[in-house]
XYZ file of C-alpha atoms in Angstrom:
150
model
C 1.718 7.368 24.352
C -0.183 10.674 24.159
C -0.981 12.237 27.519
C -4.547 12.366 28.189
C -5.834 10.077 25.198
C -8.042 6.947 26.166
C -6.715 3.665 25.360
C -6.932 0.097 25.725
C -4.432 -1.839 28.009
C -4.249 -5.096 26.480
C -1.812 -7.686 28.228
C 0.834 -8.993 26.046
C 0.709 -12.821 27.798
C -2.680 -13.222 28.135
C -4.149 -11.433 24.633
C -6.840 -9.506 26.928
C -7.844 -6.011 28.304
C -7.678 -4.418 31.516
C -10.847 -3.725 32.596
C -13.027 -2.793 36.131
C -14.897 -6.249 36.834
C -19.240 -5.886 35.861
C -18.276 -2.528 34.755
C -18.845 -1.546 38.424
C -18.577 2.308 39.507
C -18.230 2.632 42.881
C -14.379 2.485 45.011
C -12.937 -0.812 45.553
C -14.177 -2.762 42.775
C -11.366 -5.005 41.775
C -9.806 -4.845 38.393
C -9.167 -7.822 36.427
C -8.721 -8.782 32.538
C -11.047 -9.757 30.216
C -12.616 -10.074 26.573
C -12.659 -7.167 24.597
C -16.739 -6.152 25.031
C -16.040 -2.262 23.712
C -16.994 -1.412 27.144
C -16.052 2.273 29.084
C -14.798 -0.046 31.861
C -12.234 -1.480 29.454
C -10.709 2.260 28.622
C -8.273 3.866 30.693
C -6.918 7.731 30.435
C -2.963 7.886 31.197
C -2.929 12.005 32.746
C 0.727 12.592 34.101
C 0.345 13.504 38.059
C 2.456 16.732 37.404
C 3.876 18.209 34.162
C 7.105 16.391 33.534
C 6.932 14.241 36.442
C 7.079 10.911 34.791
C 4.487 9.776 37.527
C 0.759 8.897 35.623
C -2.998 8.158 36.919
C -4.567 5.994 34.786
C -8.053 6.770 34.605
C -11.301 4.475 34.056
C -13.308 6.184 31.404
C -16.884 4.742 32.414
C -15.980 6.027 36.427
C -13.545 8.377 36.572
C -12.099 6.014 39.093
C -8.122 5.447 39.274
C -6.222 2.582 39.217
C -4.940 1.921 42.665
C -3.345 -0.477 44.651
C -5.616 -1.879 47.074
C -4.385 -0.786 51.095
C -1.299 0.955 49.850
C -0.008 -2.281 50.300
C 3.802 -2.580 49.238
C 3.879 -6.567 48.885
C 3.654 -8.975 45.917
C -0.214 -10.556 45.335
C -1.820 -7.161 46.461
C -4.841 -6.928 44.394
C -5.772 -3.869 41.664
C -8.515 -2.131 42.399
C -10.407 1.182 40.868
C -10.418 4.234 43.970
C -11.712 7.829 44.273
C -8.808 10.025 43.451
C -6.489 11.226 46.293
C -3.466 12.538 46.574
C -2.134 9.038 47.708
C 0.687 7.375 45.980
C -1.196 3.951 45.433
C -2.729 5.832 42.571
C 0.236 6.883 41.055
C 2.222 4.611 38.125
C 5.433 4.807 36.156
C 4.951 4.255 32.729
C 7.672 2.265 31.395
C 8.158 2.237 27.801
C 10.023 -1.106 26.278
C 12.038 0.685 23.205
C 12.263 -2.773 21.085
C 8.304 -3.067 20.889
C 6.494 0.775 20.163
C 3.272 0.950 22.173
C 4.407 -2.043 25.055
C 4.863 -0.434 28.437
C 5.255 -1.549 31.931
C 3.058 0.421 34.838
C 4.948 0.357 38.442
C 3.678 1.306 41.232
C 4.722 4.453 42.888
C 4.297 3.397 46.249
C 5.832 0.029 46.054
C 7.767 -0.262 43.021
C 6.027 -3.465 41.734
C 4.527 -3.894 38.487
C 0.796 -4.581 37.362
C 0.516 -7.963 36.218
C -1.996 -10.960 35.585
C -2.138 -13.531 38.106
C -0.812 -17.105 37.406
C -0.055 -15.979 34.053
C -3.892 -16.625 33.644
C -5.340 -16.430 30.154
C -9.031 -16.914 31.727
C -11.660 -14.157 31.621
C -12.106 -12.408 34.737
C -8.239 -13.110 35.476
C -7.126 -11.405 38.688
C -4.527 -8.357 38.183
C -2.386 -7.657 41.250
C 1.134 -6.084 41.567
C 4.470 -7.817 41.477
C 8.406 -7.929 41.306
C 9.861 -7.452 37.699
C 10.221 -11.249 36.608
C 10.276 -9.935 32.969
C 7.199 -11.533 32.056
C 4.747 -10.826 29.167
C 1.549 -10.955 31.584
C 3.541 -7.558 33.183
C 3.562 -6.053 29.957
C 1.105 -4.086 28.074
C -0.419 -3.088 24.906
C -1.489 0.994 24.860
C -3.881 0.655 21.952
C -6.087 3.849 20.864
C -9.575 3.055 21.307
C -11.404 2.681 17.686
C -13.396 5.726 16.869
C -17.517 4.939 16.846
């Protein structure tokens, strides 16, 4: 993962991309998966929170909006959702790197120490993303894939 480079979050159960739902701008729009459209809402920005810190926003590239969890809520089923940026640790995520697949991470939450996942293991588009325990499941793992040049 290169700091600061845009790239696609794909989810390893369900085959499809992270993405802010009708490519909507404003705070609170939920964030969900879906088919890969080569839309701005589907590219995110990893920027570490502080040199060295570990800690990462990750950045929508068609709102400059971050990926926060919804309330600061610190309980499994709390929805994803894109947020002005604050200085609020719902916005901040641990990028987890799995060291037996190059490119597969896991984001945690800061704040609560659960993991971005897919709902219900959904494979649907338009799949609700939310946070939860670690059950060591592909739909909480992710695909950091450069976005194609053009």
């Amino acid at each position: 993962m290169n700091n600061g480079t845009t790239h696609l979050l794909r989810n390893v159960g369900s085959g499809l991309l992270l993405e802010v739902r009708d490519g909507a701008k404003g705070s609170g729009a939920p964030v969900q998966q879906g088919k890969d459209s080569g839309a701005a809402a589907q590219q995110w920005t990893l920027t570490p929170v502080h040199e060295g810190s570990g800690l990462h926003h990750v950045v929508n590239v068609a709102s400059g909006k971050r990926l926060d969890v919804a309330g600061a809520k610190l309980e499994n089923g709390v929805r994803i959702q894109q947020w002005s940026a604050n200085n609020f640790g719902a916005q901040e995520w641990i990028v987890e790197r799995h060291p037996d697949a190059p490119g597969r991470v896991s984001l945690m939450s800061w704040i609560s120490g659960l993991l971005l996942e897919v709902a219900d293991r959904s494979t649907e588009d338009g799949g609700r993303v939310q946070q939860w325990e670690d059950t060591d499941s592909p739909f909480q793992w992710w695909q950091l894939e450069p976005v194609p040049a053009g």
